[in-house]
mmCIF file with all atom_site columns, C-alpha atoms in Angstrom:
data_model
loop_
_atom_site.group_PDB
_atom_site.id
_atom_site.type_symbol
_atom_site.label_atom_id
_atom_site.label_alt_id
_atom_site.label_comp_id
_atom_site.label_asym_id
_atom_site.label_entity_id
_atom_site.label_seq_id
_atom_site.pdbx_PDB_ins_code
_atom_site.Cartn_x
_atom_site.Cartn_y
_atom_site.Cartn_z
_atom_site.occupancy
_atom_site.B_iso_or_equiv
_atom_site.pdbx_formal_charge
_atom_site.auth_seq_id
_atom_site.auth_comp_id
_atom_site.auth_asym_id
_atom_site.auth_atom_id
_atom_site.pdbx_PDB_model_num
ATOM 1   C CA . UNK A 1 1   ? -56.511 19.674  -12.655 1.00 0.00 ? 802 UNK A CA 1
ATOM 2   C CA . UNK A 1 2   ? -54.744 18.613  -15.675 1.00 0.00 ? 803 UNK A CA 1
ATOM 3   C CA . UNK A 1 3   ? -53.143 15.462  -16.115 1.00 0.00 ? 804 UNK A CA 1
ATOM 4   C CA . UNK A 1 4   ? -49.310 15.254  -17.340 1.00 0.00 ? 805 UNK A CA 1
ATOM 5   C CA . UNK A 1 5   ? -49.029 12.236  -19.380 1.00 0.00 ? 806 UNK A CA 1
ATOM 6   C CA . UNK A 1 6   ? -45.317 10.686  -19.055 1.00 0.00 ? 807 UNK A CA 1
ATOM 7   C CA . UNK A 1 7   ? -44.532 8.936   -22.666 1.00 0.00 ? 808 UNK A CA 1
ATOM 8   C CA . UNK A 1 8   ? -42.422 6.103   -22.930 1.00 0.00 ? 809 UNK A CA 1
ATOM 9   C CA . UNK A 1 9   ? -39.672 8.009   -23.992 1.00 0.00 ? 810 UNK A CA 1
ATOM 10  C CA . UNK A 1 10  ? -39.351 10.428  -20.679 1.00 0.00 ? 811 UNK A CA 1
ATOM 11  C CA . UNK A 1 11  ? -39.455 7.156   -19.206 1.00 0.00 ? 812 UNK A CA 1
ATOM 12  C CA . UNK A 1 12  ? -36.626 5.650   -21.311 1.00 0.00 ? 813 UNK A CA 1
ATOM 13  C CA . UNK A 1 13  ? -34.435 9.305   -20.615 1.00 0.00 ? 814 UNK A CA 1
ATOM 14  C CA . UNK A 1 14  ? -35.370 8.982   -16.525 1.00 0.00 ? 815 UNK A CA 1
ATOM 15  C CA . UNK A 1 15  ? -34.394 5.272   -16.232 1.00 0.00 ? 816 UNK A CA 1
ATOM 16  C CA . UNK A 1 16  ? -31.161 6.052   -18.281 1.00 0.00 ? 817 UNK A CA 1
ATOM 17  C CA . UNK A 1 17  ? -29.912 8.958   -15.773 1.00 0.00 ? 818 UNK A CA 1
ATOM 18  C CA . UNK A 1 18  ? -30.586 6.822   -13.067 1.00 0.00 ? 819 UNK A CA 1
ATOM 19  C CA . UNK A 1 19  ? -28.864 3.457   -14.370 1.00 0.00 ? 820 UNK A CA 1
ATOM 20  C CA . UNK A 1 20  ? -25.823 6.460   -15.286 1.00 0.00 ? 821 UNK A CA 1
ATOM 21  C CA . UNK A 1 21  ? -25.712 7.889   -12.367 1.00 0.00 ? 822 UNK A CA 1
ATOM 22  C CA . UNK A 1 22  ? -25.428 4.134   -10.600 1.00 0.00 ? 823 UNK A CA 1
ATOM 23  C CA . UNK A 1 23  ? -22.248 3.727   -12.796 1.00 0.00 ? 824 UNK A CA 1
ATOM 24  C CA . UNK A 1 24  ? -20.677 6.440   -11.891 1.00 0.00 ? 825 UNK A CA 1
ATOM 25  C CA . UNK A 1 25  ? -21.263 6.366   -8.500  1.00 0.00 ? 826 UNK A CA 1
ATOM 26  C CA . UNK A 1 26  ? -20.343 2.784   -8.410  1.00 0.00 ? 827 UNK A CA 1
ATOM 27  C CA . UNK A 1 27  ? -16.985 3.453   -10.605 1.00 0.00 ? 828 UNK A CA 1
ATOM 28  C CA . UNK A 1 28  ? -15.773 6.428   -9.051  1.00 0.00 ? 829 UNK A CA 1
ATOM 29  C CA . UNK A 1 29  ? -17.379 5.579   -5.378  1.00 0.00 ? 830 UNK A CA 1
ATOM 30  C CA . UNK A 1 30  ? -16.359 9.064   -4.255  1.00 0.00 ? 831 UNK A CA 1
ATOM 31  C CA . UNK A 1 31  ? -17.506 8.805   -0.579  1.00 0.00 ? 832 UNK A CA 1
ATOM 32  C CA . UNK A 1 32  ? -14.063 6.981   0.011   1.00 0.00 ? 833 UNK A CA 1
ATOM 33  C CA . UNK A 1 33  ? -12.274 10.208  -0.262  1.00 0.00 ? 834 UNK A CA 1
ATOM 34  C CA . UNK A 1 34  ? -14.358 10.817  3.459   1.00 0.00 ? 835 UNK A CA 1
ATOM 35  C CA . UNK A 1 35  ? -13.930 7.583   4.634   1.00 0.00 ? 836 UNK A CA 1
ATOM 36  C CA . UNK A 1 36  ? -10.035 6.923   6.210   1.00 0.00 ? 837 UNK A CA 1
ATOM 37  C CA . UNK A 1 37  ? -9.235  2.767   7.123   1.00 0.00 ? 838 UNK A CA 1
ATOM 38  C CA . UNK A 1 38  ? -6.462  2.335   9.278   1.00 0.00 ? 839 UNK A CA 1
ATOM 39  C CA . UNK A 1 39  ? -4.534  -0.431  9.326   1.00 0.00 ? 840 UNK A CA 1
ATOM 40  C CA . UNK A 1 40  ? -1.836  -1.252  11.707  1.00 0.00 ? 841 UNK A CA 1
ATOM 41  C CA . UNK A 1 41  ? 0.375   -4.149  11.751  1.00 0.00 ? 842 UNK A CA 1
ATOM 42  C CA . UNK A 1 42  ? 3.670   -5.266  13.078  1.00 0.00 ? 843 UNK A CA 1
ATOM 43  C CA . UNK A 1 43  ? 6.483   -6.289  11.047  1.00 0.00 ? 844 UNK A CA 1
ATOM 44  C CA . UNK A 1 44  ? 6.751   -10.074 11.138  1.00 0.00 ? 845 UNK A CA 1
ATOM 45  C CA . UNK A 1 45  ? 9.208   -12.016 13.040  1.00 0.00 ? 846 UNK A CA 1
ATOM 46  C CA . UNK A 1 46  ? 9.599   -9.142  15.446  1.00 0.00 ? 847 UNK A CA 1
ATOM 47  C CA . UNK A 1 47  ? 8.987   -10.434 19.071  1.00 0.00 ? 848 UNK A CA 1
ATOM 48  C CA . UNK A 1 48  ? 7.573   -7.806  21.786  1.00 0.00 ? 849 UNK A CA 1
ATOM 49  C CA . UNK A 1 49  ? 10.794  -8.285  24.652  1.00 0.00 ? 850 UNK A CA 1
ATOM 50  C CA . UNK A 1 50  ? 9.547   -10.592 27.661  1.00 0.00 ? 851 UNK A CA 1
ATOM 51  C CA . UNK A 1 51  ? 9.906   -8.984  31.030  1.00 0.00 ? 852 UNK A CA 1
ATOM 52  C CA . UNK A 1 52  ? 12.862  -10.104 32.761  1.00 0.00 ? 853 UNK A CA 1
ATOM 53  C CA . UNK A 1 53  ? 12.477  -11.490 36.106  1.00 0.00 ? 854 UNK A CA 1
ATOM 54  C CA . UNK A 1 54  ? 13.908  -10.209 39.309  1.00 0.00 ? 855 UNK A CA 1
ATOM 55  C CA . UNK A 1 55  ? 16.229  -12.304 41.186  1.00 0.00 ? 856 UNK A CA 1
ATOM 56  C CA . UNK A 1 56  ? 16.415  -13.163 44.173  1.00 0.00 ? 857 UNK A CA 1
ATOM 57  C CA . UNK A 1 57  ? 17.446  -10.972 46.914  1.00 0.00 ? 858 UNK A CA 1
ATOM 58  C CA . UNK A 1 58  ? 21.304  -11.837 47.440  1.00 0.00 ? 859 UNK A CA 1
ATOM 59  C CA . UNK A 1 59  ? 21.729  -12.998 43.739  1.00 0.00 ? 860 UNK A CA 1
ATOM 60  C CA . UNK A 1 60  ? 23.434  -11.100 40.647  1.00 0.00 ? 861 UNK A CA 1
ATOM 61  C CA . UNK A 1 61  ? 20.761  -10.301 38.077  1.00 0.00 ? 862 UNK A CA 1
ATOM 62  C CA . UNK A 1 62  ? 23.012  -10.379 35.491  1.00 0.00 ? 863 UNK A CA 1
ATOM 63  C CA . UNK A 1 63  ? 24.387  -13.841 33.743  1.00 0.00 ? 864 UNK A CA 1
ATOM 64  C CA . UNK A 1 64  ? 27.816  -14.306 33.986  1.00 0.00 ? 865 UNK A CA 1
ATOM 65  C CA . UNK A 1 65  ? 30.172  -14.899 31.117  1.00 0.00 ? 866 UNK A CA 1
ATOM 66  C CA . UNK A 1 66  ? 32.934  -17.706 31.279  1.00 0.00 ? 867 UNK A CA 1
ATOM 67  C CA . UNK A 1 67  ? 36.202  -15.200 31.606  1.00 0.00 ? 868 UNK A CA 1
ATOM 68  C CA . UNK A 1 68  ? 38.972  -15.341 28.392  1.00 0.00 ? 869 UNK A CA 1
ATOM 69  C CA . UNK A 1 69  ? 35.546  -15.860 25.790  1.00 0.00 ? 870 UNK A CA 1
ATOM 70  C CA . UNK A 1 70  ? 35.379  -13.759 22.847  1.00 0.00 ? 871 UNK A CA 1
ATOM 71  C CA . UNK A 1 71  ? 31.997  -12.459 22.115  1.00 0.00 ? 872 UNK A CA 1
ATOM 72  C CA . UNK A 1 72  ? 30.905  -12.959 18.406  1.00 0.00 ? 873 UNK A CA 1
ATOM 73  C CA . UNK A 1 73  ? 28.617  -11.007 16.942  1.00 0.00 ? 874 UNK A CA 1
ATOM 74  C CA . UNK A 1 74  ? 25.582  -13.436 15.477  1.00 0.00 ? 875 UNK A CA 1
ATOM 75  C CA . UNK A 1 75  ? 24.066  -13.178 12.725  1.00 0.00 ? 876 UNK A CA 1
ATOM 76  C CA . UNK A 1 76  ? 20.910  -11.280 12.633  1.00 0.00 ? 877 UNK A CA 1
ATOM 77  C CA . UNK A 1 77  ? 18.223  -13.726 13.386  1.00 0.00 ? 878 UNK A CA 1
ATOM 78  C CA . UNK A 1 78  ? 15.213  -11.273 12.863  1.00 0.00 ? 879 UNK A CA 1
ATOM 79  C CA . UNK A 1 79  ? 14.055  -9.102  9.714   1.00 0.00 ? 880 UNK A CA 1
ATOM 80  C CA . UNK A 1 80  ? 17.033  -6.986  7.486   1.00 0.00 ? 881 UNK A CA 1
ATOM 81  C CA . UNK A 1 81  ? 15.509  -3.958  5.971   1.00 0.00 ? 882 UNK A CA 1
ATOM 82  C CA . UNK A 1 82  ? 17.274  -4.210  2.418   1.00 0.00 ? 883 UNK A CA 1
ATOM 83  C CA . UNK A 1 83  ? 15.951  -1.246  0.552   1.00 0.00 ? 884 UNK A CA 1
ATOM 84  C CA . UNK A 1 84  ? 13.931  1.902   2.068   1.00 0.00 ? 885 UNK A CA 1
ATOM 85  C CA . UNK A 1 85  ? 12.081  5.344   0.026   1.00 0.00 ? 886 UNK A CA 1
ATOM 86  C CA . UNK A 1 86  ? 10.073  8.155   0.765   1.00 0.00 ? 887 UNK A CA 1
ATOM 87  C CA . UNK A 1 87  ? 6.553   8.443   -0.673  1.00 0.00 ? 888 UNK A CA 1
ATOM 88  C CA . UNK A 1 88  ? 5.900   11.138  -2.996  1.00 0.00 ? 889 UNK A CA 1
ATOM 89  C CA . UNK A 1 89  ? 2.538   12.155  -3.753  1.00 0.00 ? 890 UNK A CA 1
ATOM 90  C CA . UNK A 1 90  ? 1.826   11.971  -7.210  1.00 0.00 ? 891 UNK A CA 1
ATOM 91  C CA . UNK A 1 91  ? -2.519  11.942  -8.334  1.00 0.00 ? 892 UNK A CA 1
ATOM 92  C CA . UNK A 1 92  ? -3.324  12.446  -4.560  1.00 0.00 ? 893 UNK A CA 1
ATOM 93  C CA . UNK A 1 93  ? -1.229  13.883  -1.356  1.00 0.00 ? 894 UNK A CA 1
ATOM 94  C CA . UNK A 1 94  ? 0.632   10.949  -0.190  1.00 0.00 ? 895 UNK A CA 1
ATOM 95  C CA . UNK A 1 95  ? 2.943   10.365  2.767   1.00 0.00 ? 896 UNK A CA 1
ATOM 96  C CA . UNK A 1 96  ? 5.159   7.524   5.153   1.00 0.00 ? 897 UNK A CA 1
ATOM 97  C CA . UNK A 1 97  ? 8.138   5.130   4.396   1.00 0.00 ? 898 UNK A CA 1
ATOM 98  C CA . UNK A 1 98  ? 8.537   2.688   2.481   1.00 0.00 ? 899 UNK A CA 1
ATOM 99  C CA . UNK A 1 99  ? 10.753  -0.723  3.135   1.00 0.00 ? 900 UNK A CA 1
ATOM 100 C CA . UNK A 1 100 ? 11.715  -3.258  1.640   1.00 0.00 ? 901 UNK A CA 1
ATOM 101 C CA . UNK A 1 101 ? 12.433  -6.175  4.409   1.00 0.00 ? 902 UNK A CA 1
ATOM 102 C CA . UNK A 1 102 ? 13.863  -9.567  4.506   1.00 0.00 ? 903 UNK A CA 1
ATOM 103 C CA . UNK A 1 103 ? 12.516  -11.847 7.150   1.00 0.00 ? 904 UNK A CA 1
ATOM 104 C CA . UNK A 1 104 ? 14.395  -14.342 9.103   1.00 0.00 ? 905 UNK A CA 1
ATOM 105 C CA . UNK A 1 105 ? 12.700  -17.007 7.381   1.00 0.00 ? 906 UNK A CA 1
ATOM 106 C CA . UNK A 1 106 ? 14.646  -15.638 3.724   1.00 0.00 ? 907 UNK A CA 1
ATOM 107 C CA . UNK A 1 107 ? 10.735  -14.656 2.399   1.00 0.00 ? 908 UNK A CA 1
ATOM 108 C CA . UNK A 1 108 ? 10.499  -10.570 1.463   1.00 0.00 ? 909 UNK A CA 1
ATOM 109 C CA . UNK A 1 109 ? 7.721   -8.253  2.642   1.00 0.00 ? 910 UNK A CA 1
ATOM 110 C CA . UNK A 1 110 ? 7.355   -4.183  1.625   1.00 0.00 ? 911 UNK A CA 1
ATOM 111 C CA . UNK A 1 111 ? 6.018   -2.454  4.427   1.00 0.00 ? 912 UNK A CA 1
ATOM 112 C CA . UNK A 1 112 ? 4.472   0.893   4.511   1.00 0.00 ? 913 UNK A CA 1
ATOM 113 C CA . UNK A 1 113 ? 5.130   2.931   7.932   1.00 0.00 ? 914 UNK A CA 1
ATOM 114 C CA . UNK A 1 114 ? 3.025   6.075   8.754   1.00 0.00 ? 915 UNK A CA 1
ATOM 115 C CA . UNK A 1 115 ? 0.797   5.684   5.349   1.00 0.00 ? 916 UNK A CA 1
ATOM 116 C CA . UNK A 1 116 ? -1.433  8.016   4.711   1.00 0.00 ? 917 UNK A CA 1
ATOM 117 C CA . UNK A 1 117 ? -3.062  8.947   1.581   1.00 0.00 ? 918 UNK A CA 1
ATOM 118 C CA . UNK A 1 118 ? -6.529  9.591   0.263   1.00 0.00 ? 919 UNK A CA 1
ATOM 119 C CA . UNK A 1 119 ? -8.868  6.413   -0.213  1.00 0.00 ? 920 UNK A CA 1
ATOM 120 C CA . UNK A 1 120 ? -9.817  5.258   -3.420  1.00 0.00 ? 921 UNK A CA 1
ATOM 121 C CA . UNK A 1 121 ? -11.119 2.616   -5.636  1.00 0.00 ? 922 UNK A CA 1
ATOM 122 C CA . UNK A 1 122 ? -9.152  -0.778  -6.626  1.00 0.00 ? 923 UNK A CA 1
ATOM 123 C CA . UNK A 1 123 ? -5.966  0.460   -4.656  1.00 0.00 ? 924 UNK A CA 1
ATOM 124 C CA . UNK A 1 124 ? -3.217  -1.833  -5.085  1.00 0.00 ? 925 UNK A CA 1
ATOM 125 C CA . UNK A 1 125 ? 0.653   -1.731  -3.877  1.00 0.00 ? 926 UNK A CA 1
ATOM 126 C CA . UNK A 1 126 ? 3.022   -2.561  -6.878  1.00 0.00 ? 927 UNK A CA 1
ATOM 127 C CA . UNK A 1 127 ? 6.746   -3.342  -6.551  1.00 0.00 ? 928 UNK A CA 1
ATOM 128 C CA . UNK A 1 128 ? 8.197   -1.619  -10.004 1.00 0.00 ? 929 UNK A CA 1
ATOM 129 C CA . UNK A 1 129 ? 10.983  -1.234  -12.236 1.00 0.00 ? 930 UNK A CA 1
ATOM 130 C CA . UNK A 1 130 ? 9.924   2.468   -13.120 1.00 0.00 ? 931 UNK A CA 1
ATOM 131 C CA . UNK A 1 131 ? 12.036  5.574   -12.238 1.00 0.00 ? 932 UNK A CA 1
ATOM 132 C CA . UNK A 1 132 ? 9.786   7.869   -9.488  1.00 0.00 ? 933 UNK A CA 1
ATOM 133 C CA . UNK A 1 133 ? 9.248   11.244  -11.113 1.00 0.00 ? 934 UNK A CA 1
ATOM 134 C CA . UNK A 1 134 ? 7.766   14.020  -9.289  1.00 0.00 ? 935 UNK A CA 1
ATOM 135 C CA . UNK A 1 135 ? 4.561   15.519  -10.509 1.00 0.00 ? 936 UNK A CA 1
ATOM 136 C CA . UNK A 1 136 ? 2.354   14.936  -13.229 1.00 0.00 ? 937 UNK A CA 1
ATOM 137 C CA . UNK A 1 137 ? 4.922   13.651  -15.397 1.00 0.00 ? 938 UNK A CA 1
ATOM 138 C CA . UNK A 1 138 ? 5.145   9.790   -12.631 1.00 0.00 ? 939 UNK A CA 1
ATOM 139 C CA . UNK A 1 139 ? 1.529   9.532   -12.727 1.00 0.00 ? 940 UNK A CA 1
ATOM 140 C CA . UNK A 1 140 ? 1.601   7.176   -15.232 1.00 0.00 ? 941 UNK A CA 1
ATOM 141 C CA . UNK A 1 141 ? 5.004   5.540   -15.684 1.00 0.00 ? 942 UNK A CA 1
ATOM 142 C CA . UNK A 1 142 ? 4.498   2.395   -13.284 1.00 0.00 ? 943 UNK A CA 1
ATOM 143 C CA . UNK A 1 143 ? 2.815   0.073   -15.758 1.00 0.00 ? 944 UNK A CA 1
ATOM 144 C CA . UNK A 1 144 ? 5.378   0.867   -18.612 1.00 0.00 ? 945 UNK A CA 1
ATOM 145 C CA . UNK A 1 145 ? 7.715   -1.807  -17.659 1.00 0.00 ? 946 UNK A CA 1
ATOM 146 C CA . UNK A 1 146 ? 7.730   -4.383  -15.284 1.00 0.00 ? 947 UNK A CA 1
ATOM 147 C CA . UNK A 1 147 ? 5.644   -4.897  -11.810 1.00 0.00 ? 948 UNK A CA 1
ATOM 148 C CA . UNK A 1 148 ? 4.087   -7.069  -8.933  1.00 0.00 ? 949 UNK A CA 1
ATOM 149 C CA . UNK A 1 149 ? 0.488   -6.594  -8.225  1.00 0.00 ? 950 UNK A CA 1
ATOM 150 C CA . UNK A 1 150 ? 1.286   -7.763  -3.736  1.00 0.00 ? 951 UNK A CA 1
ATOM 151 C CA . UNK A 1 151 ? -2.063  -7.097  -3.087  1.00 0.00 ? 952 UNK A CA 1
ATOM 152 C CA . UNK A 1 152 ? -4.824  -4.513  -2.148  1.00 0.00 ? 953 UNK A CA 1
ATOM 153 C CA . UNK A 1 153 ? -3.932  -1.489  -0.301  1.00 0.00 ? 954 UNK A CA 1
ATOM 154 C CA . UNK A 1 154 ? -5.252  -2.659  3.119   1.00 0.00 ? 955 UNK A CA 1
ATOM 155 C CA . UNK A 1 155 ? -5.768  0.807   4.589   1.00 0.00 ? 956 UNK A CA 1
ATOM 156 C CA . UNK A 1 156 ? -4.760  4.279   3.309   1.00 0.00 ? 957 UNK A CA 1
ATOM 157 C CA . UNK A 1 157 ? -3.277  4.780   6.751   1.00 0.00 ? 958 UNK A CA 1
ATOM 158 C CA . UNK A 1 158 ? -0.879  3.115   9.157   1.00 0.00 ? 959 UNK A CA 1
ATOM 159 C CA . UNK A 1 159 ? 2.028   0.934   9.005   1.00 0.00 ? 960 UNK A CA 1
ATOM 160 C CA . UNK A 1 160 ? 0.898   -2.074  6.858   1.00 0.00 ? 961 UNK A CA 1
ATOM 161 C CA . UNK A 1 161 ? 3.535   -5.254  5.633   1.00 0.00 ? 962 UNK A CA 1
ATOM 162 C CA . UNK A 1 162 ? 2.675   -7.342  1.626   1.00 0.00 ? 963 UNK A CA 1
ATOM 163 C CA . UNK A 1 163 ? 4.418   -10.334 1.229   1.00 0.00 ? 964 UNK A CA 1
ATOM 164 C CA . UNK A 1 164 ? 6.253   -10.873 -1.940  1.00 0.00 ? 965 UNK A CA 1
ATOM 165 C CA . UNK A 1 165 ? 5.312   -14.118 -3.802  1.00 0.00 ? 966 UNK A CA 1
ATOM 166 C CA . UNK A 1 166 ? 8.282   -16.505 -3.998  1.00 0.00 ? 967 UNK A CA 1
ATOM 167 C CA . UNK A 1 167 ? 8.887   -16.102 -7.537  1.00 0.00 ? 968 UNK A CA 1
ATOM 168 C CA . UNK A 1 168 ? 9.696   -12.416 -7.089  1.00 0.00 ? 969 UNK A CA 1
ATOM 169 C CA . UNK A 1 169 ? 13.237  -11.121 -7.286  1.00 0.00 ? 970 UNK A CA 1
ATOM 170 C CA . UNK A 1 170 ? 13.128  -8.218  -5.420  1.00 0.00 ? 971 UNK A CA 1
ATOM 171 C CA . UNK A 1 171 ? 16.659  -7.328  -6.811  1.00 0.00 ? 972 UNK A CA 1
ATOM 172 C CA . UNK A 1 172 ? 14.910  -6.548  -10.206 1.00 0.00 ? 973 UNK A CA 1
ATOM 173 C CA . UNK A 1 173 ? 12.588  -3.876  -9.200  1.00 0.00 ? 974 UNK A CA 1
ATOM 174 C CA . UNK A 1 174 ? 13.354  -0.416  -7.561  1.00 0.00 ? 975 UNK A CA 1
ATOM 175 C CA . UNK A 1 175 ? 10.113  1.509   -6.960  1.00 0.00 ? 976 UNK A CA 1
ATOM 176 C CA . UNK A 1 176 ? 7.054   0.956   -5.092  1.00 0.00 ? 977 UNK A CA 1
ATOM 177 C CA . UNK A 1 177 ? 3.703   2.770   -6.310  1.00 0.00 ? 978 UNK A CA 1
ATOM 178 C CA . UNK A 1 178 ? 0.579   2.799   -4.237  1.00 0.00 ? 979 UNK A CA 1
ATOM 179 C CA . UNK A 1 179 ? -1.697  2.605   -7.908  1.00 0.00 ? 980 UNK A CA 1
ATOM 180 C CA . UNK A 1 180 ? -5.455  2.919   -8.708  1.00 0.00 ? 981 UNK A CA 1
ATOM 181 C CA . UNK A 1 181 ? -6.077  -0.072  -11.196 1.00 0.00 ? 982 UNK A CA 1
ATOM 182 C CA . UNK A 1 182 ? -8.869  1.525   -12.209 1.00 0.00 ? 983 UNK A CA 1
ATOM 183 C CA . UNK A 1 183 ? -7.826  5.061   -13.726 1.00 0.00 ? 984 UNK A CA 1
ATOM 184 C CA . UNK A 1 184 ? -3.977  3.400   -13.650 1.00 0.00 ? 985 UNK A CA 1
ATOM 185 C CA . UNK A 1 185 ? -2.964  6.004   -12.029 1.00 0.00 ? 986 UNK A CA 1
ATOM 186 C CA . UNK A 1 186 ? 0.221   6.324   -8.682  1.00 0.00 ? 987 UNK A CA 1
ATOM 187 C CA . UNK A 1 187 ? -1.314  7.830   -5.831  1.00 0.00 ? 988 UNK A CA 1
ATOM 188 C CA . UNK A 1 188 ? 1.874   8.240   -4.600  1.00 0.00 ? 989 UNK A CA 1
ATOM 189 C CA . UNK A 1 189 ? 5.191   6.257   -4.899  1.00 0.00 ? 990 UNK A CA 1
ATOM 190 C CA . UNK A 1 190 ? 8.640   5.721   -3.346  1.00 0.00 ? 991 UNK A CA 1
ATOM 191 C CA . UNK A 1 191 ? 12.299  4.972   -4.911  1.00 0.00 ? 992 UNK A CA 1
ATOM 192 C CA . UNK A 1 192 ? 13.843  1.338   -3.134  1.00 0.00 ? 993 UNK A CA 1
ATOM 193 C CA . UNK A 1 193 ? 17.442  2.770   -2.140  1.00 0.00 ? 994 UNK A CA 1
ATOM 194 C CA . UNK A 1 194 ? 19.089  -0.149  -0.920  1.00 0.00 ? 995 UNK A CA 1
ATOM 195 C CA . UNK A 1 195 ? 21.310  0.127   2.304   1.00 0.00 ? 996 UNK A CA 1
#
């Protein structure tokens, strides 16, 4: 049998594909787009109902109102959904709603209902000032002008809720992109139309 000798250099080109290879794998990590993470949360401040109790046998179940009073409407006490949008897809099939809430507390949250779009690395939600355009031609327009990094994308499915930091005016941005930081690229995005 003959013996292959391996040189340095075939071991200098081997160890290179392999530490490339790593890289890629590590930058593109393309088994997320098999791997779905569902997150579902409820929108803050809203209360599940308590059960009402039966009364008594021989007693009205319903409270009775002093006769001659007005009713007033209240206020709302709970969350106000200010602005709300569609997703479009844009670099990958994206889908759900998009809303932009204020809580009873006067803080701001944009929640995503009924998300779903392909996983990916660095996803981030971004509250923008950019027009949505359909197609290639919004891929790319969300870090033009000005936006709010409110976190990683939790889950690229469900109904998920990001908090907007107190020194964001939400009245100065109009768009909401679910973007890769790492290609900066939209996944998908939705105009804010307020109400």
């Amino acid at each position: 049998m003959r013996r292959v000798r391996v040189g340095p250099l075939a071991i200098g080109v081997l160890l290179t594909v392999v530490v490339g290879v790593g890289a890629g794998l590590f930058w593109f990590q393309p088994w997320k787009l098999w791997q779905d993470e569902t997150v579902t949360e409820a929108l803050p401040g809203i209360e599940e109902p308590s059960p009402v109790p039966e009364a008594p046998p021989g007693t009205s179940s319903s409270p009775s109102a002093p006769s001659g009073t007005p009713s007033t409407p209240s206020a709302p006490s709970g969350p106000v959904t200010l602005a709300s949008g569609e997703l479009i897809s844009h670099e990958h099939s994206t889908s759900g709603t998009v809303k932009l809430v204020r809580l009873a507390d006067g803080s701001h949250v944009v929640r995503l209902e009924s998300l779903d779009t392909s996983n990916g690395p660095d996803l981030r939600v971004w509250l923008t000032d950019a027009p949505v355009k359909e197609g290639r031609a919004g891929w790319h327009v969300f870090d033009d002008g000005r936006y709010a990094s409110l976190g990683k994308l939790k889950g690229n499915k469900g109904s998920q809720n990001y908090a907007l930091p107190k020194d964001v005016d939400p009245a100065r941005y109009s768009s909401v992109s679910i973007w890769c930081d790492r290609f900066d690229v939209s996944f998908g995005a939705a105009e804010l139309v307020r109400g």
